[in-house]
mmCIF file with all atom_site columns, C-alpha atoms in Angstrom:
data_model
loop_
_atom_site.group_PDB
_atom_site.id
_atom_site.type_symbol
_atom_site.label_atom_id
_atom_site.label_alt_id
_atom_site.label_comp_id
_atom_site.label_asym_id
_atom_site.label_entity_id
_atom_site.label_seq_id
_atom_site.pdbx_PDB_ins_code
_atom_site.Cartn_x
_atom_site.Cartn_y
_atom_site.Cartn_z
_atom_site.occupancy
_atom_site.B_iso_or_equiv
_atom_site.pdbx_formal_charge
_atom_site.auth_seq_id
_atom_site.auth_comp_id
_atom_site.auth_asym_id
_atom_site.auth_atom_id
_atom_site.pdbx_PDB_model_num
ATOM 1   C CA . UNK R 1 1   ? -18.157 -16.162 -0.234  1.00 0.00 ? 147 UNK R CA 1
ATOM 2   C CA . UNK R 1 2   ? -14.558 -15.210 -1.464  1.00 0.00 ? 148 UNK R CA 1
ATOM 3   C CA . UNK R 1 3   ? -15.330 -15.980 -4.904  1.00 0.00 ? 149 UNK R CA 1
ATOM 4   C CA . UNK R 1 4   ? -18.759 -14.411 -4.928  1.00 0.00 ? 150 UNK R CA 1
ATOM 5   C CA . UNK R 1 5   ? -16.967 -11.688 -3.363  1.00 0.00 ? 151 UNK R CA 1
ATOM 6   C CA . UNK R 1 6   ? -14.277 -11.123 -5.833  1.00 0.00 ? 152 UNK R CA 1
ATOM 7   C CA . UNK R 1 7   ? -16.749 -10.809 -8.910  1.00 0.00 ? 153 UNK R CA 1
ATOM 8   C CA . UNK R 1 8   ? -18.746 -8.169  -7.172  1.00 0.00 ? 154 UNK R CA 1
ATOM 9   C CA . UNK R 1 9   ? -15.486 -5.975  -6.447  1.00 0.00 ? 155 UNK R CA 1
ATOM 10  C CA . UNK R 1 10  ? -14.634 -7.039  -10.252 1.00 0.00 ? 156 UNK R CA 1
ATOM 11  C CA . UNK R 1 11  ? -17.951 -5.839  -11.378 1.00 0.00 ? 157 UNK R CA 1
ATOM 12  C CA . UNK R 1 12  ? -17.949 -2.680  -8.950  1.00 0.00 ? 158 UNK R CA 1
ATOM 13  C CA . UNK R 1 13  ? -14.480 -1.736  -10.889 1.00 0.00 ? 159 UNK R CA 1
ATOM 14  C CA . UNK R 1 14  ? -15.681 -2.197  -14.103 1.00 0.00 ? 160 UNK R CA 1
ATOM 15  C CA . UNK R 1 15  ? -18.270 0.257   -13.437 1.00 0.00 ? 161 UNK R CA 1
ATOM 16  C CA . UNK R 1 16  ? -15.367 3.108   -13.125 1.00 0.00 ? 162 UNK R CA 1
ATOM 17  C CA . UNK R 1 17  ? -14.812 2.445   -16.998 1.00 0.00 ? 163 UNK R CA 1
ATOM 18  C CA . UNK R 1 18  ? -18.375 3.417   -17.886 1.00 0.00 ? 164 UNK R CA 1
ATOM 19  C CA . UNK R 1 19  ? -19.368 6.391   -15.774 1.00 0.00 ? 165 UNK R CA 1
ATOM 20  C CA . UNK R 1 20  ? -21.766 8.193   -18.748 1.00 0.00 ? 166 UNK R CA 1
ATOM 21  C CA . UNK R 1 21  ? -22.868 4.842   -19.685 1.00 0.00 ? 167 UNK R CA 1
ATOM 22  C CA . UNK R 1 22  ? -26.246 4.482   -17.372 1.00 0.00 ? 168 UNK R CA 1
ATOM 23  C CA . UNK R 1 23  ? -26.939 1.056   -19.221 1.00 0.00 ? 169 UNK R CA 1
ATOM 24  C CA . UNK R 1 24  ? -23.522 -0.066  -18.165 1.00 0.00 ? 170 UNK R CA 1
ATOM 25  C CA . UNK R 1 25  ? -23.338 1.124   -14.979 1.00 0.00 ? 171 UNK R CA 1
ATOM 26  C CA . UNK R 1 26  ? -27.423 -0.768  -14.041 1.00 0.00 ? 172 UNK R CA 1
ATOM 27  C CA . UNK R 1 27  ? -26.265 -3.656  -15.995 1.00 0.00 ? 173 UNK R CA 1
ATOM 28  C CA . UNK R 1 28  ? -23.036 -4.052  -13.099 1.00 0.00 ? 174 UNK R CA 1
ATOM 29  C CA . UNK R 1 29  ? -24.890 -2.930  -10.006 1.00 0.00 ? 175 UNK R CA 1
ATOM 30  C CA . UNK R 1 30  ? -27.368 -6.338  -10.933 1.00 0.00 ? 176 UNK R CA 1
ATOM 31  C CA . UNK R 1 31  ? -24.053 -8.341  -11.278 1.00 0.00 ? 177 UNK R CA 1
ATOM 32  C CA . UNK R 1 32  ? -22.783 -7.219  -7.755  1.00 0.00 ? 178 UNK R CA 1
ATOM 33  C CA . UNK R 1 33  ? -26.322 -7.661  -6.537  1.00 0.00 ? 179 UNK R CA 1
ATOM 34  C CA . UNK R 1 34  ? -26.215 -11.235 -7.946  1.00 0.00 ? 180 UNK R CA 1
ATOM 35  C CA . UNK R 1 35  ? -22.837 -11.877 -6.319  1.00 0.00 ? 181 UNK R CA 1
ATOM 36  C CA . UNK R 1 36  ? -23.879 -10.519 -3.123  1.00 0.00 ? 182 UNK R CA 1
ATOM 37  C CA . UNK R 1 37  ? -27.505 -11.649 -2.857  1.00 0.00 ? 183 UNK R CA 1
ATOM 38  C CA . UNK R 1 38  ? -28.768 -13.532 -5.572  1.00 0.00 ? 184 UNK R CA 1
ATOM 39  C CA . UNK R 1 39  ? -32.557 -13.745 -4.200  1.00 0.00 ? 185 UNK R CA 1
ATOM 40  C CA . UNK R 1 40  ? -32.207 -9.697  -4.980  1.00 0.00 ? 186 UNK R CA 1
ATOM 41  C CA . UNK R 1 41  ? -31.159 -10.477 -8.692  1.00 0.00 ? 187 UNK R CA 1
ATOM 42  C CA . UNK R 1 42  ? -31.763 -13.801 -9.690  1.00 0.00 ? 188 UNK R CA 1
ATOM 43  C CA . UNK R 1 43  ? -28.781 -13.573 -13.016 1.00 0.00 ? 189 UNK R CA 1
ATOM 44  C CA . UNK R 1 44  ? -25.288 -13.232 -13.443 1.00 0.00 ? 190 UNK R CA 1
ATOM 45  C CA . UNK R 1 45  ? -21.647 -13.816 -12.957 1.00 0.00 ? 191 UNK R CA 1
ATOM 46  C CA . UNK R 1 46  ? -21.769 -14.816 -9.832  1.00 0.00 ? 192 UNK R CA 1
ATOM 47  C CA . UNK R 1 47  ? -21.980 -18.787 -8.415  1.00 0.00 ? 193 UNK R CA 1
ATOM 48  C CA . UNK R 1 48  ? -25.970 -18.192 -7.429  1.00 0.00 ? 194 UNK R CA 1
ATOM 49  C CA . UNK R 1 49  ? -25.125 -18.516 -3.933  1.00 0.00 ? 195 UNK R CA 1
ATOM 50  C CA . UNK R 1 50  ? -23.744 -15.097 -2.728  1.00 0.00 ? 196 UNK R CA 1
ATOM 51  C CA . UNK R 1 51  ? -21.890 -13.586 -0.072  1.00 0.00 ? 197 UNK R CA 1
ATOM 52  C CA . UNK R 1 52  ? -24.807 -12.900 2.217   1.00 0.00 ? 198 UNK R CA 1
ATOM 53  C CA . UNK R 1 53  ? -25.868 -16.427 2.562   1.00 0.00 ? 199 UNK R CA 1
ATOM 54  C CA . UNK R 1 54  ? -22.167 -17.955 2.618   1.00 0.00 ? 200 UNK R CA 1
ATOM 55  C CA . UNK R 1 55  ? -20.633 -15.259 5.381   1.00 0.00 ? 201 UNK R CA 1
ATOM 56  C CA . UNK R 1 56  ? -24.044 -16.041 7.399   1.00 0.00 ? 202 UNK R CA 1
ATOM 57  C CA . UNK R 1 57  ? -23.559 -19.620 7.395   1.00 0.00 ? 203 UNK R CA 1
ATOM 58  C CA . UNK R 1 58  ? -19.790 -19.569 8.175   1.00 0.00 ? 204 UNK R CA 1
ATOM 59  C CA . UNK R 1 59  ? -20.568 -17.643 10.999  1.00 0.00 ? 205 UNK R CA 1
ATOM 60  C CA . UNK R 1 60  ? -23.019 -20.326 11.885  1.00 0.00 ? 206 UNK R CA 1
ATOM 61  C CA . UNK R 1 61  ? -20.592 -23.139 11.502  1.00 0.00 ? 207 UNK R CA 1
ATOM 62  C CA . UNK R 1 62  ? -17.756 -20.532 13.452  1.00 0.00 ? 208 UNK R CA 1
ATOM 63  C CA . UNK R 1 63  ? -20.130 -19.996 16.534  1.00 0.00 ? 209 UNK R CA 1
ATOM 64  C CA . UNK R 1 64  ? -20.880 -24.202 16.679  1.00 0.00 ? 210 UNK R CA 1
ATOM 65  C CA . UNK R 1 65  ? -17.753 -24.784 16.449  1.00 0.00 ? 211 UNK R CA 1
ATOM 66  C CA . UNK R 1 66  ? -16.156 -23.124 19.288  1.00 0.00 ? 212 UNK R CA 1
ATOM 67  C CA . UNK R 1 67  ? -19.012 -23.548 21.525  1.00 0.00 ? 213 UNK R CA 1
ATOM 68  C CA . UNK R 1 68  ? -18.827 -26.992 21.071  1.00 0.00 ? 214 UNK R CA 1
ATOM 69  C CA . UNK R 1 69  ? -18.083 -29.635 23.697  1.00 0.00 ? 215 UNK R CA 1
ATOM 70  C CA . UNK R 1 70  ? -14.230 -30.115 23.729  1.00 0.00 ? 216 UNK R CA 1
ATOM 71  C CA . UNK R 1 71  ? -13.387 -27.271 21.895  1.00 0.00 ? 217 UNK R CA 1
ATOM 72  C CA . UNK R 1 72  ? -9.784  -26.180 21.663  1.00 0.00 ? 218 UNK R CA 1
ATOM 73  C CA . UNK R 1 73  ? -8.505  -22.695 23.227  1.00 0.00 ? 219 UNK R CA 1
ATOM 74  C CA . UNK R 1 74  ? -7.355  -23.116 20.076  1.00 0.00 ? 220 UNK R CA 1
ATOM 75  C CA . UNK R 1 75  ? -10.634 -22.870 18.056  1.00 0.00 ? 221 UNK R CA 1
ATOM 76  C CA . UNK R 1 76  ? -12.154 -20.909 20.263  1.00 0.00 ? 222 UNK R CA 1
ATOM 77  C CA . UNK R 1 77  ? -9.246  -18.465 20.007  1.00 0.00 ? 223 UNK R CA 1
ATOM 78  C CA . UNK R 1 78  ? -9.640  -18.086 15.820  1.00 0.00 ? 224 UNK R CA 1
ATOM 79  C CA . UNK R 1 79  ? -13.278 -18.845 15.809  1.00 0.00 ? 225 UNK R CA 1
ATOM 80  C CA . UNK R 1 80  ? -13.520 -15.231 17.820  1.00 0.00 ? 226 UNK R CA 1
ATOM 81  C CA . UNK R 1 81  ? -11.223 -13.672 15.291  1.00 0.00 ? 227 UNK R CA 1
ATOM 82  C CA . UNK R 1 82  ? -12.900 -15.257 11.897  1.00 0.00 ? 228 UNK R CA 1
ATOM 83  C CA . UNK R 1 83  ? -16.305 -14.134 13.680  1.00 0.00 ? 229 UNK R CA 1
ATOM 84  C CA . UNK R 1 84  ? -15.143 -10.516 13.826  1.00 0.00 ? 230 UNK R CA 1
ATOM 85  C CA . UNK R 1 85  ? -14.489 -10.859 10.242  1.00 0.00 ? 231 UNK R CA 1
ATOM 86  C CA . UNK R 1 86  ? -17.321 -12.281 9.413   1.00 0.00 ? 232 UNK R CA 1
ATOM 87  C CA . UNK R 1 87  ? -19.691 -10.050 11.567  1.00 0.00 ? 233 UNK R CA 1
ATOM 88  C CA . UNK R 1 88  ? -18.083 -6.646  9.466   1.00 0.00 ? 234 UNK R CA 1
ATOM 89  C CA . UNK R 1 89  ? -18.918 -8.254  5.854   1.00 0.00 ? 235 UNK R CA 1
ATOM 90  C CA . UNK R 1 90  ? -22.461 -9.144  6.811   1.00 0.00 ? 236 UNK R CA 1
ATOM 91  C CA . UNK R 1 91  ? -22.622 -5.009  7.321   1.00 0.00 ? 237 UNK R CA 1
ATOM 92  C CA . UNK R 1 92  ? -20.518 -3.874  4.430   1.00 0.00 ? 238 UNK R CA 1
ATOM 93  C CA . UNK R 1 93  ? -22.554 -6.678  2.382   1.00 0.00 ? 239 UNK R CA 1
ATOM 94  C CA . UNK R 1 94  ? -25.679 -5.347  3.570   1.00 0.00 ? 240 UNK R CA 1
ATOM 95  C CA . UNK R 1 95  ? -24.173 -1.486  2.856   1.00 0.00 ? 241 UNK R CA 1
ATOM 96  C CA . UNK R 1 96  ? -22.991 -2.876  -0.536  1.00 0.00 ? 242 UNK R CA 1
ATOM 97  C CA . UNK R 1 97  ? -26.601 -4.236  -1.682  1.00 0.00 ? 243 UNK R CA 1
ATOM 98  C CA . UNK R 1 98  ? -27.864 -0.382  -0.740  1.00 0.00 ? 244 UNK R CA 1
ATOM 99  C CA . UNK R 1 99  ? -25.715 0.975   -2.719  1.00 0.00 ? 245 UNK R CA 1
ATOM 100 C CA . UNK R 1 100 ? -26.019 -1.422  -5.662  1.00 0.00 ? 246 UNK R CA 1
ATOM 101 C CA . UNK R 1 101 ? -29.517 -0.508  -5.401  1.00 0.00 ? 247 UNK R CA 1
ATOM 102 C CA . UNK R 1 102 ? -29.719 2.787   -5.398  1.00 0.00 ? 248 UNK R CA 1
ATOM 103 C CA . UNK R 1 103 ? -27.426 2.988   -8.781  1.00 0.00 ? 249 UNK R CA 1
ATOM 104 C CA . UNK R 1 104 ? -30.268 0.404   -10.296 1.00 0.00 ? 250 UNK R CA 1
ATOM 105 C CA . UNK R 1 105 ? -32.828 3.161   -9.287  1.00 0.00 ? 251 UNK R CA 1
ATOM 106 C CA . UNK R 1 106 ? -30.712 6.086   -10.733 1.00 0.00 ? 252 UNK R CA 1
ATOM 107 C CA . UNK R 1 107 ? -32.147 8.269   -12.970 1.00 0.00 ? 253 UNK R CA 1
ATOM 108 C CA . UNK R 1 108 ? -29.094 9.313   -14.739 1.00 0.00 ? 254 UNK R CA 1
ATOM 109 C CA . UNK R 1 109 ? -25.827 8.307   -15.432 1.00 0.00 ? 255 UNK R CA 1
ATOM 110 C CA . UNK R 1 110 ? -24.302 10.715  -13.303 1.00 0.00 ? 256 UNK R CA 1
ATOM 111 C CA . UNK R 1 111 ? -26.788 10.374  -10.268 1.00 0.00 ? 257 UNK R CA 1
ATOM 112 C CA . UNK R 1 112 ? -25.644 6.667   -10.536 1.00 0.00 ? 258 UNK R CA 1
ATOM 113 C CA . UNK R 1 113 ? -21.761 7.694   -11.069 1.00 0.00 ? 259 UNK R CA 1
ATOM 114 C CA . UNK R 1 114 ? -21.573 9.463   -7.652  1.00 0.00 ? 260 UNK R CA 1
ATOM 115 C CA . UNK R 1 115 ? -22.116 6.231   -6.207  1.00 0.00 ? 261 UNK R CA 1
ATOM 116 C CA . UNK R 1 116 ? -19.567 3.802   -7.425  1.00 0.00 ? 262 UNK R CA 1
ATOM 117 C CA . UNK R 1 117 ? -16.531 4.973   -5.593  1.00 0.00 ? 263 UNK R CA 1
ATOM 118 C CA . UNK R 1 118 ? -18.289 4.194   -2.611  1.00 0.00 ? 264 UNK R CA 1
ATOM 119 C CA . UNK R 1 119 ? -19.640 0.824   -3.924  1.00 0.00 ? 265 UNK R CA 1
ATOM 120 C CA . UNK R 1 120 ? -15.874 0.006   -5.146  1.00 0.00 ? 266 UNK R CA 1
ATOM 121 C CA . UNK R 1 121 ? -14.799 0.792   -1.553  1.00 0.00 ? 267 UNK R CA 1
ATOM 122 C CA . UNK R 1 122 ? -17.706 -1.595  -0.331  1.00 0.00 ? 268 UNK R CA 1
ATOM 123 C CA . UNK R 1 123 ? -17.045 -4.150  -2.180  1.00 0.00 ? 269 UNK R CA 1
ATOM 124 C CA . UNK R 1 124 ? -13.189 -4.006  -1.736  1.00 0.00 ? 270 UNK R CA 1
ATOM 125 C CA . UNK R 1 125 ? -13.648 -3.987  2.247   1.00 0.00 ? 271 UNK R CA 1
ATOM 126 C CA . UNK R 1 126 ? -16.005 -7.316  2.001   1.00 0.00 ? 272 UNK R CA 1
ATOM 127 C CA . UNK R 1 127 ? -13.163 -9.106  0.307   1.00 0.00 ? 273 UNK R CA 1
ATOM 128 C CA . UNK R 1 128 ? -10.032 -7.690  1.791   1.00 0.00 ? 274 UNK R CA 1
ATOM 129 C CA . UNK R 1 129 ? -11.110 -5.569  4.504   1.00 0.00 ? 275 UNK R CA 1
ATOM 130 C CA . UNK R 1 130 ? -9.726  -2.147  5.768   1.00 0.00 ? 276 UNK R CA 1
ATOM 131 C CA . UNK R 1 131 ? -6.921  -0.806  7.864   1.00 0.00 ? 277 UNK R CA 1
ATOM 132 C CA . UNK R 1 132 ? -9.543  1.040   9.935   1.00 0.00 ? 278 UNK R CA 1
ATOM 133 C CA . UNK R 1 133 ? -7.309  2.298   12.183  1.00 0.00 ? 279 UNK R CA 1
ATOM 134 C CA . UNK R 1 134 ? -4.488  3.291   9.853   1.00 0.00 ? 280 UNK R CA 1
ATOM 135 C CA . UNK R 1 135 ? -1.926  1.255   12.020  1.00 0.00 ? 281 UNK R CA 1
ATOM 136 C CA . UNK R 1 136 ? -0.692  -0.207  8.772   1.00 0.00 ? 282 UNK R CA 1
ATOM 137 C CA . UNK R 1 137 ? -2.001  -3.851  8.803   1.00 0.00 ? 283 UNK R CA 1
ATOM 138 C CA . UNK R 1 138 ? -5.780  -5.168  8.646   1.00 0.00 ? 284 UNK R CA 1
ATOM 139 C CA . UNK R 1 139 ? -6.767  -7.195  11.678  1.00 0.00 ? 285 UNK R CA 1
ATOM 140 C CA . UNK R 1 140 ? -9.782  -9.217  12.639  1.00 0.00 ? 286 UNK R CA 1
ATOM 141 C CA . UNK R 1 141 ? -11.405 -6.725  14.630  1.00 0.00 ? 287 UNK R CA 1
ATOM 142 C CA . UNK R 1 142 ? -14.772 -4.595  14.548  1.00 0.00 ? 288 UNK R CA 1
ATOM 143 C CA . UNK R 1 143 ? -14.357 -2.544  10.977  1.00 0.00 ? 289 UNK R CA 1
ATOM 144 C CA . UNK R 1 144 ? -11.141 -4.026  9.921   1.00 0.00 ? 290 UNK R CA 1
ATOM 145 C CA . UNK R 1 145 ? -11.453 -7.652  8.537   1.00 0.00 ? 291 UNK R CA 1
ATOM 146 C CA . UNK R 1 146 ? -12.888 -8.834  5.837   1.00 0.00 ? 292 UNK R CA 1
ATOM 147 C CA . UNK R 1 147 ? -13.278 -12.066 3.763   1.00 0.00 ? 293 UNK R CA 1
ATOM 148 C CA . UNK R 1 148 ? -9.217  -12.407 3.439   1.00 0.00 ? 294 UNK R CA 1
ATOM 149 C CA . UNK R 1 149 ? -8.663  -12.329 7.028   1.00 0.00 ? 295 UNK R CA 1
ATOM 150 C CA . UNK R 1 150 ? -11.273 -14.697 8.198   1.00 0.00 ? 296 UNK R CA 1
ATOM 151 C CA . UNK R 1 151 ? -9.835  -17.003 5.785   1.00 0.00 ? 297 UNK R CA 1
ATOM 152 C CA . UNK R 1 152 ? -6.696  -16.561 7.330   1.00 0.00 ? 298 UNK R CA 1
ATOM 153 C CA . UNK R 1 153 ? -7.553  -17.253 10.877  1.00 0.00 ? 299 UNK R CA 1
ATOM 154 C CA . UNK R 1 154 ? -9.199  -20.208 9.927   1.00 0.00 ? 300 UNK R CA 1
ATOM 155 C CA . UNK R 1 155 ? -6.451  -21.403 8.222   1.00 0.00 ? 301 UNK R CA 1
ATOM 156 C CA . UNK R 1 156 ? -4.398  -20.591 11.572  1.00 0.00 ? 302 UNK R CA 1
ATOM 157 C CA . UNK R 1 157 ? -7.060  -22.214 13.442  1.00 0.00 ? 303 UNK R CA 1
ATOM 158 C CA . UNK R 1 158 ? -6.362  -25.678 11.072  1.00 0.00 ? 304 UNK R CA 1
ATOM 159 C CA . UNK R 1 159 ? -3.230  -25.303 11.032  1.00 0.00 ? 305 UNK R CA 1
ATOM 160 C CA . UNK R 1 160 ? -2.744  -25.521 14.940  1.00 0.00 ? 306 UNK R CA 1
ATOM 161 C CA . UNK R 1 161 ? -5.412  -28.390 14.863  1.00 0.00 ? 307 UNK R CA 1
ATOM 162 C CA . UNK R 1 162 ? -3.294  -30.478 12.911  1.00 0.00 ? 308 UNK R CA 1
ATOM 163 C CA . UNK R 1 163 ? -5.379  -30.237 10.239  1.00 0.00 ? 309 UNK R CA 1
#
């Protein structure tokens, strides 16, 4: 998910370079599309796996885990937090692919410009979240974490495992 999450931000940047350029700027919406949800573009940069299906599956695998039998306070503890993560890039994912869309459908280069700021700022928040709040840090919570921080609080949750 990081990874495939890091091209599409990479790919929603590069489309800033190549506003007037409607070629350019379809040719990186199917790249982020690829890197968020291949089954929506079946070619690119991205590892063929996409953020969709990885975040959806780590939540999975988050859920099982602290509902399992002997479960740490632990665990449970930072499978909550990497779930709040996870839950806001399933939506900013699912915002993202709109977005990437809608630029494929554009008509012209500057009906498909007016989108990418908000497709950079998508695609950003997926991988690093947002300081929703404006408190000056990004936490876990609803709107706030992303991909970074539920890597984070797993690697807290290891970490007090022992692991």
């Amino acid at each position: 998910a990081i990874a495939d999450a890091d091209i599409a931000a990479t790919h929603a940047g590069l489309m800033q370079q190549s506003q007037s350029d409607l070629d350019s700027l379809k040719l990186h919406a199917a790249h982020v599309l690829h890197a968020l949800d291949p089954t929506l573009e079946p070619k690119g940069p991205g590892s063929g796996y996409g953020v969709k299906r990885a975040a959806a599956g780590a939540l999975e695998h988050i859920h099982l885990a602290a509902k399992s039998a002997g479960a740490s306070p632990n665990v449970q503890t930072h499978a909550m937090h990497v779930a709040g993560s996870l839950g806001n890039v399933a939506a900013w994912n699912d915002q993202a692919i709109a977005t990437a869309q809608k630029i494929r459908a554009a008509r012209t280069a500057a009906e498909a410009a007016a989108l990418v700021t908000e497709l950079v700022a998508q695609t950003h928040s997926i991988a690093k979240g947002i300081d929703a709040n404006h408190d000056g840090a990004i936490g876990w919570h609803t709107g706030e974490g992303g991909l970074a921080q539920a890597h984070a609080h797993m690697n807290l949750m290891m970490k007090g495992e022992g692991l």
